[in-house]
Coordinates of C-alpha atoms and ligand atoms in Angstrom, one line a residue:
X1 CA 132.2 -68.4 -91.7
X2 CA 128.7 -66.8 -92.0
X3 CA 125.3 -68.2 -92.2
X4 CA 123.8 -70.1 -95.1
X5 CA 120.3 -69.0 -95.9
X6 CA 117.6 -70.8 -98.0
X7 CA 114.8 -68.5 -99.1
X8 CA 111.5 -70.0 -100.3
X9 CA 109.9 -67.9 -103.0
X10 CA 106.6 -68.3 -104.8
X11 CA 105.4 -66.8 -108.1
X12 CA 101.8 -65.7 -107.6
X13 CA 99.1 -64.1 -109.8
X14 CA 98.9 -60.3 -109.1
X15 CA 95.7 -60.3 -107.1
X16 CA 95.6 -56.5 -107.1
X17 CA 94.8 -56.6 -110.8
X18 CA 91.8 -59.0 -110.7
X19 CA 89.5 -58.6 -113.7
X20 CA 86.3 -60.4 -114.8
X21 CA 88.4 -63.2 -116.3
X22 CA 90.3 -64.0 -113.2
X23 CA 88.3 -67.1 -112.3
X24 CA 87.5 -70.1 -114.5
X25 CA 84.0 -71.4 -114.6
X26 CA 84.9 -74.3 -112.3
X27 CA 86.1 -71.8 -109.6
X28 CA 89.8 -72.3 -110.2
X29 CA 92.2 -69.3 -110.7
X30 CA 92.7 -68.4 -114.4
X31 CA 96.4 -67.8 -114.0
X32 CA 96.8 -66.8 -117.7
X33 CA 94.5 -63.8 -117.1
X34 CA 96.6 -62.3 -114.4
X35 CA 100.2 -61.1 -114.5
X36 CA 102.6 -63.3 -112.5
X37 CA 104.6 -61.5 -109.8
X38 CA 107.1 -62.3 -107.0
X39 CA 105.0 -63.0 -103.8
X40 CA 105.5 -59.6 -102.0
X41 CA 106.5 -61.0 -98.5
X42 CA 109.0 -63.4 -100.2
X43 CA 110.8 -60.2 -101.3
X44 CA 111.0 -59.3 -97.6
X45 CA 112.3 -62.8 -96.8
X46 CA 115.0 -62.4 -99.5
X47 CA 115.9 -58.9 -98.2
X48 CA 116.3 -60.3 -94.7
X49 CA 118.7 -63.0 -96.1
X50 CA 120.7 -60.4 -98.0
X51 CA 121.1 -58.3 -94.9
X52 CA 122.2 -61.4 -92.9
X53 CA 124.8 -62.1 -95.6
X54 CA 126.0 -58.5 -95.7
X55 CA 126.5 -58.5 -91.9
X56 CA 127.8 -62.0 -91.3
X57 CA 128.7 -63.6 -94.6
X58 CA 127.4 -66.9 -96.0
X59 CA 125.5 -68.0 -99.0
X60 CA 121.9 -67.4 -100.2
X61 CA 120.0 -70.1 -102.1
X62 CA 116.5 -69.4 -103.4
X63 CA 114.0 -72.2 -104.1
X64 CA 110.7 -72.1 -105.9
X65 CA 108.3 -74.9 -106.7
X66 CA 106.2 -73.9 -109.7
X67 CA 105.8 -74.1 -113.5
X68 CA 108.6 -73.3 -116.0
X69 CA 107.6 -69.6 -116.0
X70 CA 108.7 -69.3 -112.3
X71 CA 112.3 -69.1 -113.6
X72 CA 111.7 -65.3 -113.9
X73 CA 111.5 -64.8 -110.1
X74 CA 114.7 -66.9 -109.7
X75 CA 116.5 -64.5 -112.0
X76 CA 115.0 -61.6 -110.1
X77 CA 116.4 -63.1 -106.9
X78 CA 119.9 -63.3 -108.4
X79 CA 119.6 -59.6 -109.4
X80 CA 118.7 -58.8 -105.8
X81 CA 121.6 -60.7 -104.1
X82 CA 120.9 -64.4 -104.1
X83 CA 123.9 -66.6 -105.0
X84 CA 122.2 -69.7 -106.2
X85 CA 118.7 -70.6 -107.5
X86 CA 116.7 -73.8 -107.8
X87 CA 113.5 -74.5 -109.7
X88 CA 111.4 -77.5 -108.6
X89 CA 109.2 -78.3 -111.5
X90 CA 107.4 -81.6 -112.2
X91 CA 104.0 -82.3 -113.5
X92 CA 103.5 -84.7 -110.5
X93 CA 103.6 -81.6 -108.2
X94 CA 100.3 -80.4 -109.7
X95 CA 97.3 -80.2 -107.4
X96 CA 99.5 -80.1 -104.3
X97 CA 97.9 -78.5 -101.3
X98 CA 100.0 -76.9 -98.5
X99 CA 100.9 -80.3 -96.9
X100 CA 102.2 -81.7 -100.2
X101 CA 103.9 -78.4 -101.1
X102 CA 105.8 -78.3 -97.8
X103 CA 106.8 -81.9 -98.1
X104 CA 108.3 -81.4 -101.5
X105 CA 110.0 -78.2 -100.4
X106 CA 111.4 -80.0 -97.3
X107 CA 113.0 -82.7 -99.6
X108 CA 114.7 -79.8 -101.5
X109 CA 115.9 -77.9 -98.4
X110 CA 117.4 -81.1 -97.0
X111 CA 119.7 -81.2 -100.1
X112 CA 121.2 -77.9 -99.0
X113 CA 123.6 -77.1 -96.2
X114 CA 121.6 -74.4 -94.3
X115 CA 121.5 -72.5 -91.0
X116 CA 118.4 -70.3 -91.6
X117 CA 115.4 -71.0 -93.8
X118 CA 113.3 -67.9 -94.6
X119 CA 109.8 -67.8 -96.0
X120 CA 107.3 -65.0 -96.6
X121 CA 104.6 -65.0 -93.9
X122 CA 101.9 -65.7 -96.5
X123 CA 101.4 -66.0 -100.2
X124 CA 98.8 -63.6 -101.7
X125 CA 97.0 -66.3 -103.8
X126 CA 96.7 -69.4 -101.5
X127 CA 96.7 -67.1 -98.5
X128 CA 97.0 -69.8 -95.9
X129 CA 100.4 -68.9 -94.2
X130 CA 100.7 -72.7 -93.6
X131 CA 103.7 -73.6 -95.8
X132 CA 106.4 -72.1 -93.6
X133 CA 105.3 -73.7 -90.3
X134 CA 104.6 -77.1 -92.0
X135 CA 108.1 -76.9 -93.6
X136 CA 109.8 -76.3 -90.2
X137 CA 107.9 -79.2 -88.8
X138 CA 109.0 -81.5 -91.6
X139 CA 112.7 -80.3 -91.3
X140 CA 112.5 -80.9 -87.5
X141 CA 113.8 -77.4 -86.7
X142 CA 112.6 -74.4 -84.6
X143 CA 110.4 -71.8 -86.2
X144 CA 109.7 -68.1 -85.5
X145 CA 106.7 -66.9 -87.4
X146 CA 105.4 -63.3 -88.1
X147 CA 108.9 -61.9 -87.8
X148 CA 109.1 -58.1 -87.9
X149 CA 112.7 -57.6 -86.9
X150 CA 115.8 -59.7 -86.5
X151 CA 117.4 -58.2 -83.4
X152 CA 120.4 -60.5 -82.8
X153 CA 122.3 -63.2 -84.6
X154 CA 125.3 -64.5 -82.8
X155 CA 126.9 -67.7 -81.5
X156 CA 124.5 -69.8 -83.6
X157 CA 121.4 -68.4 -81.9
X158 CA 118.9 -65.8 -83.2
X159 CA 116.5 -63.3 -81.5
X160 CA 113.5 -62.0 -83.4
X161 CA 110.7 -59.7 -82.7
X162 CA 107.4 -61.2 -83.8
X163 CA 104.0 -59.7 -84.2
X164 CA 101.3 -61.3 -82.1
X165 CA 98.4 -59.2 -83.2
X166 CA 97.9 -57.1 -80.1
X167 CA 101.6 -56.7 -79.3
X168 CA 105.0 -58.1 -79.9
X169 CA 107.0 -60.9 -78.5
X170 CA 110.8 -61.4 -78.5
X171 CA 111.9 -65.0 -79.2
X172 CA 115.3 -66.5 -78.9
X173 CA 116.3 -69.9 -80.3
X174 CA 119.3 -71.8 -81.5
X175 CA 120.0 -72.5 -85.2
X176 CA 119.0 -74.0 -87.5
X177 CA 115.7 -72.1 -87.6
X178 CA 112.9 -71.3 -90.0
X179 CA 111.6 -67.7 -90.0
X180 CA 108.4 -66.4 -91.7
X181 CA 108.9 -62.7 -92.6
X182 CA 106.3 -60.0 -92.7
X183 CA 106.1 -57.0 -94.9
X184 CA 107.0 -54.7 -91.9
X185 CA 110.4 -56.4 -91.5
X186 CA 112.2 -54.3 -94.2
X187 CA 112.1 -52.5 -97.5
X188 CA 113.2 -54.9 -100.2
X189 CA 116.0 -53.4 -102.3
X190 CA 115.6 -53.0 -106.1
X191 CA 117.6 -55.2 -108.5
X192 CA 121.2 -54.1 -108.9
X193 CA 122.2 -53.0 -112.4
X194 CA 125.5 -54.9 -112.2
X195 CA 123.8 -58.1 -111.2
X196 CA 121.2 -57.7 -114.0
X197 CA 124.0 -57.5 -116.5
X198 CA 125.6 -60.6 -114.9
X199 CA 122.5 -62.8 -114.7
X200 CA 120.2 -61.6 -117.4
X201 CA 121.0 -64.7 -119.6
X202 CA 120.7 -67.2 -116.7
X203 CA 118.2 -69.9 -117.6
X204 CA 116.7 -73.1 -116.3
X205 CA 117.1 -76.2 -118.6
X206 CA 113.3 -76.1 -119.3
X207 CA 113.5 -72.5 -120.5
X208 CA 116.4 -73.5 -122.7
X209 CA 114.3 -76.3 -124.2
X210 CA 111.3 -74.1 -124.7
X211 CA 113.3 -71.6 -126.7
X212 CA 115.1 -74.2 -128.8
X213 CA 111.8 -75.9 -129.6
X214 CA 110.3 -72.5 -130.7
X215 CA 113.3 -71.8 -132.9
X216 CA 113.4 -75.3 -134.4
X217 CA 109.8 -76.3 -135.0
X218 CA 110.7 -79.1 -137.4
X219 CA 113.5 -80.7 -135.4
X220 CA 112.9 -84.2 -133.9
X221 CA 113.3 -85.0 -130.2
X222 CA 116.8 -86.4 -130.5
X223 CA 118.1 -83.2 -132.2
X224 CA 116.3 -81.0 -129.6
X225 CA 117.8 -83.0 -126.8
X226 CA 121.3 -82.6 -128.2
X227 CA 120.8 -78.8 -128.8
X228 CA 119.5 -78.4 -125.2
X229 CA 122.5 -80.4 -123.7
X230 CA 124.9 -78.2 -125.7
X231 CA 123.3 -74.9 -124.7
X232 CA 123.0 -76.0 -121.0
X233 CA 126.7 -77.0 -121.0
X234 CA 127.6 -73.5 -122.3
X235 CA 125.5 -71.8 -119.6
X236 CA 126.9 -74.0 -116.9
X237 CA 130.5 -73.0 -117.9
X238 CA 129.5 -69.4 -117.5
X239 CA 127.7 -70.0 -114.1
X240 CA 124.4 -69.1 -115.7
X241 CA 122.6 -72.5 -115.6
X242 CA 119.8 -72.3 -113.0
X243 CA 119.4 -75.6 -111.2
X244 CA 116.2 -77.6 -112.0
X245 CA 115.1 -80.5 -109.8
X246 CA 112.3 -82.9 -110.2
X247 CA 110.7 -85.3 -107.8
X248 CA 113.0 -88.2 -108.8
X249 CA 116.1 -86.1 -108.1
X250 CA 114.5 -85.1 -104.7
X251 CA 113.9 -88.8 -103.9
X252 CA 110.4 -87.8 -102.9
X253 CA 107.8 -90.3 -101.9
X254 CA 105.2 -89.8 -104.7
X255 CA 102.3 -90.7 -102.4
X256 CA 103.0 -87.5 -100.5
X257 CA 103.1 -85.3 -103.6
X258 CA 100.4 -83.8 -105.9
X259 CA 96.8 -85.0 -105.6
X260 CA 97.6 -88.2 -103.6
X261 CA 99.5 -86.2 -101.0
X262 CA 96.9 -83.5 -100.6
X263 CA 94.1 -84.2 -98.0
X264 CA 92.6 -80.7 -98.6
X265 CA 89.4 -81.0 -100.7
X266 CA 87.7 -78.0 -102.1
X267 CA 84.0 -78.7 -101.9
X268 CA 82.5 -75.5 -103.1
X269 CA 83.8 -72.1 -104.3
X270 CA 81.5 -69.1 -104.0
X271 CA 82.0 -65.7 -105.6
X272 CA 81.0 -63.3 -102.8
X273 CA 79.9 -59.8 -104.0
X274 CA 78.8 -57.6 -101.1
X275 CA 75.5 -55.8 -101.9
X276 CA 74.8 -52.4 -100.5
X277 CA 72.2 -53.7 -98.0
X278 CA 74.9 -56.0 -96.5
X279 CA 77.1 -53.1 -95.5
X280 CA 76.6 -51.1 -92.3
X281 CA 77.6 -47.6 -91.3
X282 CA 79.3 -47.5 -87.9
X283 CA 79.6 -44.2 -86.1
X284 CA 83.2 -43.4 -85.2
X285 CA 82.7 -43.5 -81.4
X286 CA 83.6 -46.1 -78.8
X287 CA 80.2 -47.5 -78.1
X288 CA 79.3 -48.0 -81.7
X289 CA 82.7 -49.7 -82.4
X290 CA 82.3 -51.9 -79.3
X291 CA 78.8 -53.0 -80.5
X292 CA 80.2 -53.8 -83.9
X293 CA 83.0 -55.9 -82.3
X294 CA 80.5 -57.8 -80.1
X295 CA 78.4 -58.5 -83.2
X296 CA 81.4 -59.8 -85.1
X297 CA 82.3 -62.1 -82.1
X298 CA 78.7 -63.4 -81.8
X299 CA 78.7 -64.1 -85.6
X300 CA 82.0 -65.9 -85.1
X301 CA 83.6 -63.7 -87.7
X302 CA 86.4 -62.8 -85.3
X303 CA 87.5 -64.6 -82.1
Ligands
FAD401 P1 101.4 -69.8 -97.9 O1 101.4 -70.9 -96.9 O2 100.6 -68.6 -97.6 O3 102.9 -69.4 -98.2 C1 103.8 -69.0 -97.2 C2 105.2 -69.0 -97.7 O4 105.6 -70.3 -98.1 C3 105.4 -68.2 -99.0 O5 105.5 -66.8 -98.7 C4 106.7 -68.8 -99.5 O6 107.8 -68.3 -98.8 C5 106.5 -70.3 -99.2 N1 105.9 -71.0 -100.3 C6 104.6 -71.3 -100.5 N2 104.4 -71.9 -101.7 C7 105.6 -72.1 -102.2 C8 106.1 -72.6 -103.4 N3 105.3 -73.2 -104.3 N4 107.5 -72.6 -103.7 C9 108.3 -72.0 -102.8 N5 107.9 -71.4 -101.6 C10 106.6 -71.5 -101.4 N6 98.5 -74.5 -106.7 C11 99.1 -74.6 -107.9 O7 99.9 -73.8 -108.2 N7 98.7 -75.6 -108.7 C12 97.8 -76.6 -108.4 O8 97.5 -77.5 -109.1 C13 97.2 -76.5 -107.1 N8 96.3 -77.4 -106.6 C14 95.7 -77.2 -105.4 C15 94.8 -78.2 -105.0 C16 94.2 -78.0 -103.7 C17 93.2 -79.1 -103.3 C18 94.5 -77.0 -102.9 C19 93.9 -76.8 -101.5 C20 95.5 -76.0 -103.3 C21 96.1 -76.1 -104.6 N9 97.0 -75.2 -105.0 C22 97.6 -75.4 -106.2 C23 97.5 -74.1 -104.2 C24 98.7 -74.6 -103.4 O9 98.4 -75.6 -102.5 C25 99.2 -73.5 -102.6 O10 99.3 -72.3 -103.4 C26 100.5 -73.8 -102.0 O11 100.4 -75.0 -101.2 C27 101.0 -72.8 -101.1 O12 100.1 -72.4 -100.1 P2 99.8 -70.9 -99.9 O13 99.7 -70.2 -101.3 O14 98.6 -70.7 -99.0 O15 101.1 -70.4 -99.3

C-alpha cells in the first residue's frame, strides 16, 4: 500500500556565488546575475521521500511554485526518483510573501492524495523557514520541523528525531504529517543515468511554448497554440508532459495570492559590509567566550 509523499521544492539563486551584480539598485535580488539551483535542503527532503518509497512503497509528487525556468528542478527530481512533477506558474503569484506562498502551495497539495508532505527546512534565498510550518497549518495537519532522522514509520504513525538547537527531541505523531528536513538528515543521491535517459525530454507546457515561439518567430498566436497543443499531446502520450497548474486551476482566492495576499512589507534594505574596526578578536578561553556571549545577549543579537 505504501505512503504517498508530496515534496515541495524551490529553485533559488546560488547565494554562494554572489558577485557585485547580485543586487538591483532597488535592493531586490538580480536573479539573472546568479545561477539558479535546487534549494539544498529540498534535495534532502526529496531523498527522505525516496527512502520512504524504497522501504514502504508509494508515490512521490514534487511541486514547485516559480517561473517557467523552474521546470529544470522538476526534471532533476524525476532523475532522482520522483514519480510525478507539478509546476505552479502564474504571473499573479508574483510578489507573494511566505503567507501567500504557503496558501498557494496548500491549494496545490489539497489536489493530491498524500500521507506525508516534505519541505526543506529553509530556502537559501528567502531564508525564513516559514513556508513549511505555514503550509501544515493551512492543511490542518501535524508538523515536525528540523527533522534530522526518521526513526519509525508504521501503522500510519511516524517518529522523527528533531534538532532543537542544544539537543534533540523525539516526536511521534499520526499521519498525515508535514516534515521539514535539515541537511543532516541524509546524503542526497545523484541523478540516475537510466532516469536521465527516461525523462530528459520531459517538459512543461510553458517550456514547449517557449521553444516553439523561438523556432517560429513569424507564426501567429493561433498557429503557435496549435503547435503547442500537438507537441504537448505527443509528450503526454509518452508520459513526458510535466503538469502545469495556474491559480484558476487551483481555485485559489486571488485576494490571498501575490501582492494582495502578502502582508509583509519591505521598508528598507541595507547592504551591510563589516569594516575591520567592527570585528573583535576573542581569546579561545572560557571566560572570553562567556563575556562575548553575554555581550551578544545584552545587544539582543542572540536570545
Ligand atoms: P522558506 O520558508 O525558508 O522555505 C522552506 C521550504 O518551503 C523550502 O525548503 C521548500 O521546501 C518550501 N518552499 C518555499 N518556497 C517554495 C516555492 N516557491 N515552491 C515550492 N516550495 C517552496 N519571491 C519571488 O520569487 N518573487 C517575488 O515576486 C517575490 N516577492 C516578494 C515580496 C515580498 C514582500 C516578500 C517578503 C518576499 C517576496 N518573495 C518573492 C520571496 C518569497 O516570499 C519567498 O521566497 C517565499 O515565500 C518562500 O520563503 P522562503 O524563501 O523564506 O522559504
